[in-house]
Tab-separated table of C-alpha atoms and ligand atoms in Angstrom:
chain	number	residue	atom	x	y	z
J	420	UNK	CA	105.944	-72.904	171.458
J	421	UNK	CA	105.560	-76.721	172.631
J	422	UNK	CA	103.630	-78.965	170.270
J	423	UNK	CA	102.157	-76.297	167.193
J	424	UNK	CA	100.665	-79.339	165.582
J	425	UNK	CA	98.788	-80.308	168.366
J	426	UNK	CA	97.878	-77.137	169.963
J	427	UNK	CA	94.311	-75.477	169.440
J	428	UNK	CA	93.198	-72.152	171.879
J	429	UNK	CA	90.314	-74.046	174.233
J	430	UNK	CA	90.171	-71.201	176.717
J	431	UNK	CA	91.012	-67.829	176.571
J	432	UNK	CA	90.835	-65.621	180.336
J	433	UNK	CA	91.572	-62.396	181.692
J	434	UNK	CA	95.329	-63.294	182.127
J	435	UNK	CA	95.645	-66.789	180.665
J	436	UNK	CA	95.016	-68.513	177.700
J	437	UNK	CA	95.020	-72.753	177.558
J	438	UNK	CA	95.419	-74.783	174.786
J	439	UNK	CA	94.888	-78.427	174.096
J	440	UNK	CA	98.612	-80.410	173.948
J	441	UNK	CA	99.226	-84.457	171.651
J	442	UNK	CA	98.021	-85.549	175.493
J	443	UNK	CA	94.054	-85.321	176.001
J	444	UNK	CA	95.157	-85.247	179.713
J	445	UNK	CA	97.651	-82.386	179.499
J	446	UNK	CA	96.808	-78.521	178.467
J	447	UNK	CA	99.133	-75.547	178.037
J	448	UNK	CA	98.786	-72.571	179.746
J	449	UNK	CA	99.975	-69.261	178.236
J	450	UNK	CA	100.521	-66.292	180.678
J	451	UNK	CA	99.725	-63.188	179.348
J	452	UNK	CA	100.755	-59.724	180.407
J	453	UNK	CA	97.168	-58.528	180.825
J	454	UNK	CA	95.941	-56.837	184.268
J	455	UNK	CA	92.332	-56.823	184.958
J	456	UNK	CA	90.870	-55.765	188.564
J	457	UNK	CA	87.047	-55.068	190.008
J	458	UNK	CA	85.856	-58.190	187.925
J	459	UNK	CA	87.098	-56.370	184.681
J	460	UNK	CA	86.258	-52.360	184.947
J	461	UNK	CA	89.893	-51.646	185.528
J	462	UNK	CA	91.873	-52.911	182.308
J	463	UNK	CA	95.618	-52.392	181.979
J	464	UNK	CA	98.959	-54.032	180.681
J	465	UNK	CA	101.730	-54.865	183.483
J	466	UNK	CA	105.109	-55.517	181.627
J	467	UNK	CA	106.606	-59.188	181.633
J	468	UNK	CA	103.616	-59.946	184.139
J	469	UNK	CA	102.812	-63.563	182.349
J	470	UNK	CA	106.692	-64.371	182.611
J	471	UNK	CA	107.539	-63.500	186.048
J	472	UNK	CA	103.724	-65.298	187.345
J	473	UNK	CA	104.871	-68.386	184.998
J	474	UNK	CA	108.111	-67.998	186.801
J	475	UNK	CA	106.879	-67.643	190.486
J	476	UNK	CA	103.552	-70.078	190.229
J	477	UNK	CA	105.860	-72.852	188.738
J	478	UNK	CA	108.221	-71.858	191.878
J	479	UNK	CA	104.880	-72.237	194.050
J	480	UNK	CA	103.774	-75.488	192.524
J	481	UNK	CA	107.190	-77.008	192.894
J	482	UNK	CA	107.334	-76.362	196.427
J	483	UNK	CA	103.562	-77.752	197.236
J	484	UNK	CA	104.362	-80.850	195.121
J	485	UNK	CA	107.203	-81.465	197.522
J	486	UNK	CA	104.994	-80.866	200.490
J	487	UNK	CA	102.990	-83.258	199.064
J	488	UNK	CA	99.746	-80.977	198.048
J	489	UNK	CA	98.380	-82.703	194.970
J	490	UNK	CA	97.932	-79.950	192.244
J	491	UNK	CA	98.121	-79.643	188.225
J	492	UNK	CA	101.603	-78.352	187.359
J	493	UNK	CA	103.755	-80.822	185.400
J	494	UNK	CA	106.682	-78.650	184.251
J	495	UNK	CA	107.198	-75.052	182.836
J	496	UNK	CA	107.779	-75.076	179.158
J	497	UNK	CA	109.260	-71.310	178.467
J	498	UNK	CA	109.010	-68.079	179.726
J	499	UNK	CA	105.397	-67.750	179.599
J	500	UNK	CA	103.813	-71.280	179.323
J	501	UNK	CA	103.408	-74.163	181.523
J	502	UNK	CA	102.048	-77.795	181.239
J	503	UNK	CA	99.453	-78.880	183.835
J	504	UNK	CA	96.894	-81.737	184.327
J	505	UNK	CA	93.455	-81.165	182.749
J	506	UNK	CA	90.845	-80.380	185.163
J	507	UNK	CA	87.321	-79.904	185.842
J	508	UNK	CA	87.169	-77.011	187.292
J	509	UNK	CA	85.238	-76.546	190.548
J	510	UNK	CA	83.410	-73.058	190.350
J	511	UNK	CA	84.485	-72.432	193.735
J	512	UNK	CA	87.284	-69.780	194.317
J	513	UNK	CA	88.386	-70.552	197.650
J	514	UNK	CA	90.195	-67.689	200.204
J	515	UNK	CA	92.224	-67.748	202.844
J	516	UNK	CA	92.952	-65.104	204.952
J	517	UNK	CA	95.666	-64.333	207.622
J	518	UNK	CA	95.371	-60.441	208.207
J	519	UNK	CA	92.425	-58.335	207.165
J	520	UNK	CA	92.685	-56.612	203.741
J	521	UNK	CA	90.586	-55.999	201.015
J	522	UNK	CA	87.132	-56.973	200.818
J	523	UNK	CA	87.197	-58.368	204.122
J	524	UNK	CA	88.491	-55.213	205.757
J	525	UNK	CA	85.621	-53.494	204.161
J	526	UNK	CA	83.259	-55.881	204.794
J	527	UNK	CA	83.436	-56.335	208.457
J	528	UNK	CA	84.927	-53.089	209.221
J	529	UNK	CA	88.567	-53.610	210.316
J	530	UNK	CA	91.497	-51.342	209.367
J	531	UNK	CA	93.681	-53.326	207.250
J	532	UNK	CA	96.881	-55.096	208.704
J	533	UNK	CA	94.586	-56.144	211.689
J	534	UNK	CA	95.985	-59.563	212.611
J	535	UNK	CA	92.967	-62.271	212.102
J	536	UNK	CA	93.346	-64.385	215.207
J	537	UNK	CA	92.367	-67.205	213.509
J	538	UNK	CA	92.853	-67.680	209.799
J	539	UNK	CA	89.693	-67.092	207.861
J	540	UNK	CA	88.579	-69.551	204.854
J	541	UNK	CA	85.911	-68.198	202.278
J	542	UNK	CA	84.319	-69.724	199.267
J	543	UNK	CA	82.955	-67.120	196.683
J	544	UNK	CA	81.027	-68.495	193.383
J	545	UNK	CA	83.126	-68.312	190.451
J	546	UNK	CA	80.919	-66.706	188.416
J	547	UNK	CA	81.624	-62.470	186.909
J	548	UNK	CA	77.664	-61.988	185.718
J	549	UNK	CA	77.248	-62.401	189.835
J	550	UNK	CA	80.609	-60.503	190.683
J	551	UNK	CA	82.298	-63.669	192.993
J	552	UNK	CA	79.444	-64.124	195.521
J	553	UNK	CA	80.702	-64.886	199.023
J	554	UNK	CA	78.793	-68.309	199.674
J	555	UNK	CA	78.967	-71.062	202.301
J	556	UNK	CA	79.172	-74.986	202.128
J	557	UNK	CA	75.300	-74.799	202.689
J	558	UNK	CA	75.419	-72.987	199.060
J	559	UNK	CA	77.997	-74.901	197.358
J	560	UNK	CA	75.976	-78.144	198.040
J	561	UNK	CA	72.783	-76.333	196.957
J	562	UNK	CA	74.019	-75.592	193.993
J	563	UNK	CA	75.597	-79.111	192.873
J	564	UNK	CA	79.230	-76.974	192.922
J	565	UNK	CA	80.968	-79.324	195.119
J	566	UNK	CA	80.412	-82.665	197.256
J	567	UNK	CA	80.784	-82.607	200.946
J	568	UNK	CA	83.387	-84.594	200.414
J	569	UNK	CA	85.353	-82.133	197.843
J	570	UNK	CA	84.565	-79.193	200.174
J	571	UNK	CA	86.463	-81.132	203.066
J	572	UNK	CA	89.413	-81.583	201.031
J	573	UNK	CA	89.542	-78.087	199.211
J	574	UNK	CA	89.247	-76.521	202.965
J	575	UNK	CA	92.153	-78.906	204.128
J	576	UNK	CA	94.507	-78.480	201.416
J	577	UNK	CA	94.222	-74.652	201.909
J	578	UNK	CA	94.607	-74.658	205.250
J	579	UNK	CA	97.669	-76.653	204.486
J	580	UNK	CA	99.007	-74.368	201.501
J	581	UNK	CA	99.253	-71.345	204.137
J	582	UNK	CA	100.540	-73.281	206.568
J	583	UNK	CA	103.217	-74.448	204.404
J	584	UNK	CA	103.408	-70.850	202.271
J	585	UNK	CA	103.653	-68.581	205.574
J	586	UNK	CA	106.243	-70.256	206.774
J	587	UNK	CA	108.508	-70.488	203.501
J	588	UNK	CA	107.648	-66.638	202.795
J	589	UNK	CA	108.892	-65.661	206.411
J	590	UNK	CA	111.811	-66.665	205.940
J	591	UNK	CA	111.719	-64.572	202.885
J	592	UNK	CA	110.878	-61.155	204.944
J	593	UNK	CA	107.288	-61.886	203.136
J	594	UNK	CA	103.889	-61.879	204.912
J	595	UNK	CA	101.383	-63.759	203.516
J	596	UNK	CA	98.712	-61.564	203.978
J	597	UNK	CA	95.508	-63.467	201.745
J	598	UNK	CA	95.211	-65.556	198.944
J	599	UNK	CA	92.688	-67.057	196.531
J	600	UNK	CA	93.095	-70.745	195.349
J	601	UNK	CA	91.130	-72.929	192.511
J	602	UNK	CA	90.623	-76.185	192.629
J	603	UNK	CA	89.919	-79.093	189.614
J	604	UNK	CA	88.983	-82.716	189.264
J	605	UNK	CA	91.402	-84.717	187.237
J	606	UNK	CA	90.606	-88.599	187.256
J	607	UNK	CA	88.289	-88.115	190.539
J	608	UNK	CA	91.223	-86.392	192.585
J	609	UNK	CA	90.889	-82.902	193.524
J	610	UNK	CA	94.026	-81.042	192.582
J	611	UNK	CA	94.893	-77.922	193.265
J	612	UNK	CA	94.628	-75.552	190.139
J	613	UNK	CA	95.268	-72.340	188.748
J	614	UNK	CA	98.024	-70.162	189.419
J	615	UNK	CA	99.469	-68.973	192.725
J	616	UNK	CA	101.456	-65.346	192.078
J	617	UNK	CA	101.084	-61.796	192.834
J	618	UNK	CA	98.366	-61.735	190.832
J	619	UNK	CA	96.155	-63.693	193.657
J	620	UNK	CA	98.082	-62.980	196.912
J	621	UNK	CA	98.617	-60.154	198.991
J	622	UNK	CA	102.392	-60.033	199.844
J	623	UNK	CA	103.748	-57.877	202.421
J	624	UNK	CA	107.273	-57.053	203.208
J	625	UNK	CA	107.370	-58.320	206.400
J	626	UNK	CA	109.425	-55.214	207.933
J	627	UNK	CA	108.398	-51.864	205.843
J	628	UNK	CA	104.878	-53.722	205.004
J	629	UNK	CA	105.521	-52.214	201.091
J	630	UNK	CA	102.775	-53.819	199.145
J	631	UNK	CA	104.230	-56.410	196.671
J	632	UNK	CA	101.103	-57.529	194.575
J	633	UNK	CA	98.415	-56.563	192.316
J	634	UNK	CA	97.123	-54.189	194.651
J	635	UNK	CA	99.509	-51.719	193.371
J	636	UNK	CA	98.105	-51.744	190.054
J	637	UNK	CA	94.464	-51.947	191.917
J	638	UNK	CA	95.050	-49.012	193.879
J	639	UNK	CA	97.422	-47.206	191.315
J	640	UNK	CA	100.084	-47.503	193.975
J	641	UNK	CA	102.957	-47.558	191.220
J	642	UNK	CA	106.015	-49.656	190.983
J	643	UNK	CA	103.576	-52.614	189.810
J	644	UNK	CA	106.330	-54.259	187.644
J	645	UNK	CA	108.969	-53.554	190.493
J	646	UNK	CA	107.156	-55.547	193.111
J	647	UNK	CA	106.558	-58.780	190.779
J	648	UNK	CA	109.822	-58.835	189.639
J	649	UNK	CA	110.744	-58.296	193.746
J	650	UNK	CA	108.775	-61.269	194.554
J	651	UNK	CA	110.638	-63.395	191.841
J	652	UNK	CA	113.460	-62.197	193.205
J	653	UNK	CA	112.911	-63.083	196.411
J	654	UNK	CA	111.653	-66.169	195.875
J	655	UNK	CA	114.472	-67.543	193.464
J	656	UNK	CA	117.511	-65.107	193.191
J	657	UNK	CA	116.230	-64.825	189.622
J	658	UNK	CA	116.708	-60.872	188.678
J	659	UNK	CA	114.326	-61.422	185.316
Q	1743	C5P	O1	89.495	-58.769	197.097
Q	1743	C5P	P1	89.685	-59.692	198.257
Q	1743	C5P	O2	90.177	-59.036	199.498
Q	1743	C5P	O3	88.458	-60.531	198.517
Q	1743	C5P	O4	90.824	-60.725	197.787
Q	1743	C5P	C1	91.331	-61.715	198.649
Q	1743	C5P	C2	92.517	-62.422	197.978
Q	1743	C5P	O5	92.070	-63.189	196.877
Q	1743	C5P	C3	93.559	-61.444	197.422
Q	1743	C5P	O6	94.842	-61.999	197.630
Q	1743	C5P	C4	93.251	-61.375	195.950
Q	1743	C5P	O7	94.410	-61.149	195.199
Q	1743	C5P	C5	92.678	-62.752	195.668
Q	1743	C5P	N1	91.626	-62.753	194.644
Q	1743	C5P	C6	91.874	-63.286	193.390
Q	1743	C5P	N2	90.885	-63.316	192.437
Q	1743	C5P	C7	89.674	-62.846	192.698
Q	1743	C5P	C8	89.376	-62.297	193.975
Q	1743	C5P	C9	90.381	-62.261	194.922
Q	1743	C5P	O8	92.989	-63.749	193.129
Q	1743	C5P	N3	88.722	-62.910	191.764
């Protein structure tokens, strides 16, 4: 571990814990092998999980910083911790959708795999007492969660992550079927946050449409630890 001295638990969450680094602007994020879904009910243990979503997010945030999408990451430190910016988190988890699944399937009634014509953005509240409302701007502002001007540029850097993410995971026989991003402030800037992994996407195989995410631990699909370690894989050549 990076810095013992210096490093005191400041957060501890349902798959990550963060810790404080010699650099009041830097923290340390630990990836844990915990699986929670339904906001908790459904608790299990998915083996090597924090190493392989250390392993792809870092992948993710490596390939955004190159596309120029501002965001926390500085480097990955080991196998299950990486060093990122401090933020303020906005309690806004923001969605974006290119093929109904999930909660929007059920919620407007489409099968899922139904192609959304036009991607779909949502906000929910971060908040588990409420179960991640689905609110609008109208809300966020309301509620002091966001500026106007912090709404415009979470919306456009998401927009801009699936642009740039689609096209990347084609190539990798992956659709990029929905996907929930955080945001922070750090300095004033908003910066993308959080983690990006199987863990908060939907990943498809883009020819047998094999689920390759969480929602095989969700749904009690099986093969959980098989489709991380396929999206690693795919992602990086990396068999471990
Ligand atoms: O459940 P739902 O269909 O709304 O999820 C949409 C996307 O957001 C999925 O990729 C899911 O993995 C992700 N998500 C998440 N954390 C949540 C809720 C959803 O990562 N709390």
């Amino acid at each position: 571990m990076e810095n013992q001295k210096q490093k005191q638990p400041i957060y501890e969450g349902k798959a990550k814990q963060v810790y404080t680094t010699e650099n009041p602007n830097e923290l340390l994020v630990y990836y844990k092998d915990d699986a929670t879904a339904f906001n908790g009910v459904k608790r299990g243990t998915i083996m090597n999980k924090g190493v392989l979503n250390n392993k792809i997010s870092s992948f993710f945030f490596e390939l955004l910083t190159r596309k120029g999408i501002p965001n926390h990451f500085v480097h990955r430190v080991s196998d299950r911790e990486m060093r990122v910016k401090a933020l303020k988190i906005i309690q806004v988890e923001v969605v974006v959708r290119n093929i109904a699944a999930g909660s929007l399937a059920k919620r407007i009634g489409w099968e899922e795999g139904r192609k959304l014509p036009t991607t779909v953005l949502e906000m929910y509240y971060k908040n588990d007492e409420l179960n991640d409302p689905l609110i609008n701007d109208y809300h966020i502002k309301a509620m002091g969660l966001a500026s106007e001007d912090e709404i415009t540029r979470m919306s456009e850097y998401a927009l801009k992550i699936n642009q740039i993410l689609t096209g990347y995971l084609k190539e990798k026989n992956l659709e990029l079927i929905d996907f929930k991003l955080e945001f922070g402030l750090h300095n004033g800037q908003v910066l993308l946050g959080d983690e990006i992994s199987p863990d908060t996407c939907r990943f498809w195989d883009s020819v047998t449409k094999e689920k390759l995410d969480k929602d095989r631990f969700r749904r009690d699909l099986g093969n959980v630890e098989e489709a991380y370690y396929e999206i690693l894989y795919r992602l990086t050549g990396e068999k471990a």
